[in-house]
CSV table of C-alpha atoms and ligand atoms in Angstrom, one decimal:
chain,number,residue,atom,x,y,z
A,1,UNK,CA,-14.8,-117.6,81.8
A,2,UNK,CA,-17.1,-115.1,81.8
A,3,UNK,CA,-19.1,-116.1,85.1
A,4,UNK,CA,-16.5,-115.3,87.1
A,5,UNK,CA,-15.2,-112.8,87.9
A,6,UNK,CA,-12.1,-109.6,90.2
A,7,UNK,CA,-13.9,-107.6,91.7
A,8,UNK,CA,-12.5,-104.3,94.5
A,9,UNK,CA,-13.9,-102.0,95.7
A,10,UNK,CA,-13.5,-98.1,95.9
A,11,UNK,CA,-14.7,-95.7,98.1
A,12,UNK,CA,-13.1,-92.9,97.1
A,13,UNK,CA,-10.4,-90.8,94.4
A,14,UNK,CA,-7.8,-92.5,95.7
A,15,UNK,CA,-8.8,-95.7,96.5
A,16,UNK,CA,-9.8,-95.6,93.1
A,17,UNK,CA,-6.3,-95.2,91.5
A,18,UNK,CA,-4.9,-97.9,93.7
A,19,UNK,CA,-8.7,-100.3,90.9
A,20,UNK,CA,-7.1,-98.7,87.9
A,21,UNK,CA,-2.9,-100.1,89.1
A,22,UNK,CA,-5.6,-103.3,90.4
A,23,UNK,CA,-7.3,-103.6,87.0
A,24,UNK,CA,-3.7,-103.0,84.6
A,25,UNK,CA,-2.0,-105.8,86.8
A,26,UNK,CA,-4.8,-108.6,86.9
A,27,UNK,CA,-4.4,-107.7,83.0
A,28,UNK,CA,-1.0,-107.4,82.2
A,29,UNK,CA,-0.5,-110.7,84.0
A,30,UNK,CA,-3.5,-111.7,81.3
A,31,UNK,CA,-6.6,-112.8,83.2
A,32,UNK,CA,-9.4,-114.7,81.2
A,33,UNK,CA,-12.0,-113.7,84.0
A,34,UNK,CA,-14.1,-110.1,83.8
A,35,UNK,CA,-12.9,-107.5,85.9
A,36,UNK,CA,-15.5,-105.5,87.8
A,37,UNK,CA,-15.4,-103.0,90.6
A,38,UNK,CA,-17.4,-101.2,93.2
A,39,UNK,CA,-18.1,-98.2,93.6
A,40,UNK,CA,-19.3,-95.0,96.1
A,41,UNK,CA,-21.0,-91.8,94.8
A,42,UNK,CA,-18.3,-90.1,96.1
A,43,UNK,CA,-15.8,-91.2,93.1
A,44,UNK,CA,-15.4,-88.1,90.7
A,45,UNK,CA,-16.8,-88.6,86.6
A,46,UNK,CA,-13.4,-88.7,85.7
A,47,UNK,CA,-12.2,-91.5,87.3
A,48,UNK,CA,-15.3,-93.5,86.9
A,49,UNK,CA,-14.2,-92.7,83.0
A,50,UNK,CA,-11.0,-94.3,84.3
A,51,UNK,CA,-12.4,-97.2,85.1
A,52,UNK,CA,-14.6,-97.3,82.3
A,53,UNK,CA,-11.7,-98.1,80.5
A,54,UNK,CA,-9.8,-101.1,82.8
A,55,UNK,CA,-13.2,-103.1,84.3
A,56,UNK,CA,-16.1,-104.8,81.8
A,57,UNK,CA,-17.9,-103.8,84.6
A,58,UNK,CA,-18.4,-100.4,87.1
A,59,UNK,CA,-21.8,-100.8,89.6
A,60,UNK,CA,-22.0,-97.8,91.9
A,61,UNK,CA,-23.2,-99.5,95.4
A,62,UNK,CA,-24.7,-97.1,98.7
A,63,UNK,CA,-21.2,-97.0,100.9
A,64,UNK,CA,-22.6,-99.0,104.3
A,65,UNK,CA,-20.8,-98.2,107.2
A,66,UNK,CA,-20.1,-99.8,110.4
A,67,UNK,CA,-20.5,-96.3,112.2
A,68,UNK,CA,-18.2,-98.3,115.0
A,69,UNK,CA,-15.7,-96.2,116.5
A,70,UNK,CA,-15.0,-97.8,119.9
A,71,UNK,CA,-13.5,-100.9,117.3
A,72,UNK,CA,-12.3,-99.2,114.4
A,73,UNK,CA,-9.9,-97.0,117.0
A,74,UNK,CA,-8.9,-99.8,118.5
A,75,UNK,CA,-7.8,-100.6,115.0
A,76,UNK,CA,-6.4,-96.9,114.9
A,77,UNK,CA,-7.8,-97.0,111.4
A,78,UNK,CA,-11.8,-95.0,112.3
A,79,UNK,CA,-11.6,-94.6,108.0
A,80,UNK,CA,-12.3,-98.6,108.1
A,81,UNK,CA,-16.0,-98.2,108.8
A,82,UNK,CA,-16.8,-98.6,105.0
A,83,UNK,CA,-14.7,-101.6,104.4
A,84,UNK,CA,-18.4,-103.3,105.2
A,85,UNK,CA,-18.8,-101.8,101.3
A,86,UNK,CA,-17.8,-104.7,100.7
A,87,UNK,CA,-20.0,-106.9,101.2
A,88,UNK,CA,-22.3,-105.1,98.3
A,89,UNK,CA,-20.2,-108.1,96.7
A,90,UNK,CA,-22.2,-110.9,97.4
A,91,UNK,CA,-24.7,-109.5,95.7
A,92,UNK,CA,-22.7,-109.9,92.0
A,93,UNK,CA,-24.9,-113.0,91.3
A,94,UNK,CA,-24.5,-112.6,87.7
A,95,UNK,CA,-20.9,-114.9,88.9
A,96,UNK,CA,-21.4,-117.8,90.1
A,97,UNK,CA,-17.6,-117.4,91.7
A,98,UNK,CA,-15.9,-114.7,92.3
A,99,UNK,CA,-12.4,-113.4,94.1
A,100,UNK,CA,-13.0,-109.4,96.0
A,101,UNK,CA,-9.1,-108.0,95.8
A,102,UNK,CA,-8.7,-104.6,98.1
A,103,UNK,CA,-7.8,-101.5,95.9
A,104,UNK,CA,-4.5,-101.8,97.4
A,105,UNK,CA,-3.7,-104.7,95.7
A,106,UNK,CA,-0.9,-105.5,93.1
A,107,UNK,CA,-0.8,-108.6,91.1
A,108,UNK,CA,2.7,-109.1,90.3
A,109,UNK,CA,2.0,-113.0,88.9
A,110,UNK,CA,-1.0,-114.2,87.0
A,111,UNK,CA,-3.4,-116.0,89.4
A,112,UNK,CA,-6.8,-116.8,87.9
A,113,UNK,CA,-6.2,-120.4,89.7
A,114,UNK,CA,-7.5,-118.7,92.9
A,115,UNK,CA,-11.1,-119.8,90.9
A,116,UNK,CA,-10.0,-124.0,91.4
A,117,UNK,CA,-10.7,-123.1,95.0
A,118,UNK,CA,-14.7,-122.4,97.2
A,119,UNK,CA,-15.5,-120.3,99.4
A,120,UNK,CA,-14.7,-118.7,101.4
A,121,UNK,CA,-10.5,-119.2,101.2
A,122,UNK,CA,-7.9,-116.5,101.9
A,123,UNK,CA,-4.2,-116.1,103.9
A,124,UNK,CA,-4.0,-116.1,106.4
A,125,UNK,CA,-3.8,-112.6,108.4
A,126,UNK,CA,0.1,-112.0,109.7
A,127,UNK,CA,-1.5,-110.0,112.9
A,128,UNK,CA,-3.3,-113.1,113.9
A,129,UNK,CA,-3.0,-116.4,111.7
A,130,UNK,CA,-5.5,-117.8,113.0
A,131,UNK,CA,-8.3,-115.2,111.2
A,132,UNK,CA,-8.1,-114.3,108.0
A,133,UNK,CA,-7.3,-111.3,105.9
A,134,UNK,CA,-9.5,-110.1,103.9
A,135,UNK,CA,-8.2,-108.0,101.5
A,136,UNK,CA,-8.3,-111.4,99.1
A,137,UNK,CA,-10.4,-113.9,98.9
A,138,UNK,CA,-12.9,-116.2,96.9
A,139,UNK,CA,-16.3,-116.0,97.3
A,140,UNK,CA,-19.7,-117.3,95.9
A,141,UNK,CA,-21.9,-114.2,94.7
A,142,UNK,CA,-25.2,-114.9,97.0
A,143,UNK,CA,-27.9,-112.7,98.1
A,144,UNK,CA,-29.0,-115.5,100.6
A,145,UNK,CA,-25.2,-115.2,101.3
A,146,UNK,CA,-25.6,-111.3,101.4
A,147,UNK,CA,-28.8,-111.1,103.7
A,148,UNK,CA,-27.6,-113.7,106.2
A,149,UNK,CA,-23.9,-112.4,106.7
A,150,UNK,CA,-26.0,-107.8,106.5
A,151,UNK,CA,-28.1,-109.9,109.3
A,152,UNK,CA,-24.8,-111.0,110.8
A,153,UNK,CA,-23.5,-107.6,111.3
A,154,UNK,CA,-26.6,-106.1,112.8
A,155,UNK,CA,-26.4,-108.9,115.4
A,156,UNK,CA,-23.0,-109.2,116.4
A,157,UNK,CA,-21.4,-106.4,114.8
A,158,UNK,CA,-17.2,-106.8,113.9
A,159,UNK,CA,-14.3,-107.1,115.9
A,160,UNK,CA,-12.3,-104.4,114.1
A,161,UNK,CA,-14.7,-102.5,113.2
A,162,UNK,CA,-14.7,-103.7,109.8
A,163,UNK,CA,-15.1,-106.4,107.1
A,164,UNK,CA,-12.4,-108.2,108.4
A,165,UNK,CA,-14.2,-108.5,111.8
A,166,UNK,CA,-17.3,-109.1,111.0
A,167,UNK,CA,-16.5,-112.4,107.8
A,168,UNK,CA,-14.7,-113.9,110.1
A,169,UNK,CA,-17.3,-114.1,112.9
A,170,UNK,CA,-19.0,-115.0,109.8
A,171,UNK,CA,-17.1,-118.2,108.4
A,172,UNK,CA,-15.6,-118.8,112.0
A,173,UNK,CA,-14.2,-122.1,111.0
A,174,UNK,CA,-12.1,-121.3,108.1
A,175,UNK,CA,-8.3,-121.6,110.3
A,176,UNK,CA,-9.7,-125.2,111.2
A,177,UNK,CA,-12.2,-126.9,108.7
A,178,UNK,CA,-10.8,-127.4,105.3
A,179,UNK,CA,-6.9,-125.9,104.1
A,180,UNK,CA,-7.7,-125.9,100.3
A,181,UNK,CA,-9.3,-122.4,102.4
A,182,UNK,CA,-6.4,-121.3,103.0
A,183,UNK,CA,-4.4,-119.8,100.4
A,184,UNK,CA,-0.8,-119.2,100.6
A,185,UNK,CA,0.6,-116.0,101.8
A,186,UNK,CA,1.8,-115.2,98.6
A,187,UNK,CA,-2.2,-114.6,97.0
A,188,UNK,CA,-1.8,-111.9,99.9
A,189,UNK,CA,1.5,-110.8,100.9
A,190,UNK,CA,2.0,-107.6,102.5
A,191,UNK,CA,4.3,-106.1,103.6
A,192,UNK,CA,4.5,-105.8,106.9
A,193,UNK,CA,6.0,-109.1,106.8
A,194,UNK,CA,9.5,-107.6,105.7
A,195,UNK,CA,9.7,-106.7,109.4
A,196,UNK,CA,8.0,-109.0,110.8
A,197,UNK,CA,9.4,-112.3,109.5
A,198,UNK,CA,12.5,-110.9,107.1
A,199,UNK,CA,14.4,-114.1,106.7
A,200,UNK,CA,10.8,-115.8,105.6
A,201,UNK,CA,10.9,-113.3,103.2
A,202,UNK,CA,14.0,-113.5,101.9
A,203,UNK,CA,13.1,-117.3,101.0
A,204,UNK,CA,10.0,-116.4,99.4
A,205,UNK,CA,9.0,-113.2,98.5
A,206,UNK,CA,10.4,-114.1,94.7
A,207,UNK,CA,7.8,-116.7,94.2
A,208,UNK,CA,4.6,-113.5,95.2
A,209,UNK,CA,1.9,-113.0,93.4
A,210,UNK,CA,0.1,-110.6,95.2
A,211,UNK,CA,1.2,-107.6,96.5
A,212,UNK,CA,-1.3,-105.8,99.8
A,213,UNK,CA,-0.2,-102.5,100.5
A,214,UNK,CA,-1.6,-102.5,104.0
A,215,UNK,CA,-1.6,-99.8,106.8
A,216,UNK,CA,-2.1,-96.5,106.7
A,217,UNK,CA,0.2,-95.8,104.1
A,218,UNK,CA,-1.0,-97.1,101.2
A,219,UNK,CA,1.1,-95.7,97.5
A,220,UNK,CA,-0.6,-93.2,96.4
A,221,UNK,CA,0.5,-91.4,100.1
A,222,UNK,CA,3.7,-90.9,98.1
A,223,UNK,CA,5.3,-88.8,95.7
A,224,UNK,CA,7.4,-90.1,92.4
A,225,UNK,CA,10.0,-89.2,90.1
A,226,UNK,CA,9.2,-90.2,86.7
A,227,UNK,CA,12.4,-88.7,85.9
A,228,UNK,CA,14.7,-90.1,88.0
A,229,UNK,CA,12.1,-93.3,88.5
A,230,UNK,CA,12.3,-92.7,93.0
A,231,UNK,CA,9.4,-93.0,94.9
A,232,UNK,CA,9.7,-90.4,97.8
A,233,UNK,CA,7.7,-89.7,100.7
A,234,UNK,CA,8.8,-90.2,104.6
A,235,UNK,CA,10.8,-92.9,105.3
A,236,UNK,CA,9.5,-93.0,108.9
A,237,UNK,CA,6.3,-94.5,107.9
A,238,UNK,CA,7.2,-96.6,105.2
A,239,UNK,CA,6.0,-99.8,105.8
A,240,UNK,CA,6.4,-101.2,101.9
A,241,UNK,CA,8.8,-103.1,100.6
A,242,UNK,CA,10.7,-100.2,98.0
A,243,UNK,CA,10.9,-102.6,95.0
A,244,UNK,CA,6.4,-103.4,95.0
A,245,UNK,CA,6.1,-99.5,95.8
A,246,UNK,CA,8.1,-98.9,92.8
A,247,UNK,CA,6.0,-101.3,89.9
A,248,UNK,CA,4.0,-99.7,91.7
A,249,UNK,CA,4.3,-96.8,90.7
A,250,UNK,CA,5.8,-97.2,87.1
A,251,UNK,CA,2.4,-98.9,86.3
A,252,UNK,CA,0.1,-95.6,87.4
A,253,UNK,CA,2.6,-93.7,86.0
A,254,UNK,CA,3.2,-95.1,82.6
A,255,UNK,CA,-0.8,-96.5,82.3
A,256,UNK,CA,-2.8,-95.0,84.9
A,257,UNK,CA,-1.5,-91.0,84.5
A,258,UNK,CA,-2.0,-90.2,81.3
A,259,UNK,CA,-6.1,-92.3,80.9
A,260,UNK,CA,-6.6,-89.4,84.3
A,261,UNK,CA,-4.4,-86.5,83.1
A,262,UNK,CA,-6.6,-87.2,80.2
A,263,UNK,CA,-10.4,-87.3,82.0
A,264,UNK,CA,-9.5,-84.0,83.9
A,265,UNK,CA,-7.4,-81.7,80.0
A,266,UNK,CA,-7.3,-78.6,81.6
A,267,UNK,CA,-9.0,-78.9,85.2
A,268,UNK,CA,-6.8,-79.6,88.5
A,269,UNK,CA,-5.8,-83.3,88.8
A,270,UNK,CA,-3.4,-84.4,91.2
A,271,UNK,CA,-1.2,-87.4,90.2
A,272,UNK,CA,1.6,-87.4,92.8
A,273,UNK,CA,3.6,-87.7,89.9
A,274,UNK,CA,6.5,-84.7,90.9
A,275,UNK,CA,9.3,-83.2,88.7
A,276,UNK,CA,10.9,-81.3,92.0
A,277,UNK,CA,14.3,-79.4,90.4
A,278,UNK,CA,17.7,-81.5,91.2
A,279,UNK,CA,19.1,-79.6,94.1
A,280,UNK,CA,15.3,-79.4,96.0
A,281,UNK,CA,15.5,-83.3,95.4
A,282,UNK,CA,13.8,-85.4,98.1
A,283,UNK,CA,15.5,-88.7,99.4
A,284,UNK,CA,14.8,-91.8,97.6
A,285,UNK,CA,12.9,-94.3,99.9
A,286,UNK,CA,15.2,-96.8,101.3
A,287,UNK,CA,13.7,-99.5,104.0
A,288,UNK,CA,13.9,-98.5,107.7
A,289,UNK,CA,15.9,-102.5,107.6
A,290,UNK,CA,18.0,-101.2,104.9
A,291,UNK,CA,18.8,-97.8,106.6
A,292,UNK,CA,19.4,-99.4,109.8
A,293,UNK,CA,22.5,-101.3,108.3
A,294,UNK,CA,23.8,-98.3,106.4
A,295,UNK,CA,23.3,-95.9,109.6
A,296,UNK,CA,25.2,-99.4,111.6
A,297,UNK,CA,28.2,-99.5,108.6
A,298,UNK,CA,28.5,-96.1,109.5
A,299,UNK,CA,27.4,-94.6,106.2
A,300,UNK,CA,24.1,-91.9,108.4
A,301,UNK,CA,23.2,-90.0,105.6
A,302,UNK,CA,23.7,-86.8,108.1
A,303,UNK,CA,22.5,-84.2,105.8
A,304,UNK,CA,19.8,-86.2,105.4
A,305,UNK,CA,17.1,-88.6,107.5
A,306,UNK,CA,19.6,-88.8,110.1
A,307,UNK,CA,20.0,-84.9,110.2
A,308,UNK,CA,20.1,-83.5,114.0
A,309,UNK,CA,17.1,-81.6,113.6
A,310,UNK,CA,15.8,-84.8,112.6
A,311,UNK,CA,16.9,-87.1,115.3
A,312,UNK,CA,16.3,-84.9,118.3
A,313,UNK,CA,12.3,-84.2,117.0
A,314,UNK,CA,12.5,-88.0,116.9
A,315,UNK,CA,14.1,-87.5,120.5
A,316,UNK,CA,11.3,-84.5,121.2
A,317,UNK,CA,8.8,-87.3,120.7
A,318,UNK,CA,9.8,-89.4,122.3
A,319,UNK,CA,10.1,-87.1,125.8
A,320,UNK,CA,6.7,-86.3,125.3
B,401,LIG,N1,-11.9,-99.1,100.5
B,401,LIG,C1,-12.1,-97.7,100.3
B,401,LIG,N2,-12.3,-96.8,100.6
B,401,LIG,C2,-12.2,-96.0,101.3
B,401,LIG,C3,-11.3,-97.3,102.4
B,401,LIG,C4,-11.5,-98.2,101.4
B,401,LIG,O1,-12.6,-98.3,99.3
B,401,LIG,O2,-12.2,-94.9,102.4
B,401,LIG,C5,-12.2,-100.2,100.5
B,401,LIG,C6,-10.3,-100.3,99.3
B,401,LIG,O3,-11.0,-101.3,98.7
B,401,LIG,C7,-9.3,-101.0,100.4
B,401,LIG,C8,-10.6,-101.7,101.3
B,401,LIG,O4,-11.0,-100.9,102.0
B,401,LIG,O5,-8.4,-101.4,100.0
B,401,LIG,C9,-9.6,-101.9,102.8
B,401,LIG,O6,-9.1,-100.9,103.3
B,401,LIG,P1,-7.7,-100.7,103.6
B,401,LIG,O7,-6.9,-101.6,102.3
B,401,LIG,O8,-7.5,-99.0,103.9
B,401,LIG,O9,-7.1,-102.2,104.6
B,401,LIG,P2,-6.1,-102.4,105.5
B,401,LIG,O10,-5.8,-103.4,104.5
B,401,LIG,O11,-4.9,-101.5,104.8
B,401,LIG,O12,-6.4,-103.1,106.8
B,402,LIG,C1,-7.6,-105.3,107.5
B,402,LIG,C2,-8.0,-105.5,105.4
B,402,LIG,C3,-8.8,-105.3,104.8
B,402,LIG,C4,-11.0,-104.8,105.9
B,402,LIG,C5,-9.8,-104.0,106.9
B,402,LIG,C6,-11.1,-104.1,107.9
B,402,LIG,O1,-6.7,-106.0,108.1
B,402,LIG,O2,-6.6,-105.5,105.1
B,402,LIG,O3,-9.5,-105.6,103.4
B,402,LIG,O4,-11.2,-103.9,104.8
B,402,LIG,O5,-9.5,-104.9,107.7
B,402,LIG,O6,-11.4,-104.5,108.6
B,403,LIG,MN1,-6.1,-102.9,102.3
């Protein structure tokens, strides 16, 4: 349907990488909907060019910032004030219905059936399930709603400093009014659930349709060795499922990096893909659960992550 669209947002080049992968993943799973990327003025020309190749529409919007440092600090994410920019999605009135998706989401199965739902449909937030997570939601663009939302934000602010707090107090009957507006968790499966409820992840995780890399560490915070197909990074911070992370990097390195490289030409561009010499290779990323299991089985990685140096550093951090 030409008047229905998936919408995302990127205010900088890092989130633009996420938007590129998300767009590719939607296309790979054969969506019949239009794709729209909202971008801020700081997104580079090169990133814009690549977004234009993947998305039907790339729209420049003003960056709205809650500026609410007190609430953002409580959430330990001073960077999320700009997520208010998301609210611009209600101004896309040339579409009758849209699905907003964070740039740190990845589609692993066709999700066009989401357009059967009405505003405001979303999945529960894993941290506080009576609130919805605003990383994936169905909405009806409307200038009237946009105006009311801005007014609401001006009058009441946001309890988390970002869009999610404001949207939850605006659509305050989400949890109680209509069960069809409560999307199954598989439409916004944040990797945090893997750690908070592993048995449920083992039972239902294979049905996931959208993976959300929620939290401080994003897929683009890691590096990747395309030859060995290994994602590398600080294992302490890994808050994601290595399989989904690998899926993100596979898509990014094979489809997105070549397009970016073409746009950057001779100019420096940091893709995050590395090919280190054999002897310098860092440890492949394993989940902390897997690492714990190995440790318990007596397979500590004495030369790598479990080295005495690392244990000493950890102890020093605790003592501080
Ligand atoms: N975002 C952005 N620039 C920023 C921060 C956020 O464009 O500096 C957008 C992006 O679409 C992102 C969304 O706002 O996915 C929400 O932020 P994030 O995903 O980092 O929040 P989380 O899901 O980790 O709470
Ligand atoms: C969240 C959501 C994200 C939102 C942020 C700020 O945890 O995942 O989409 O932008 O909070 O409210
Ligand atoms: Mn997110």
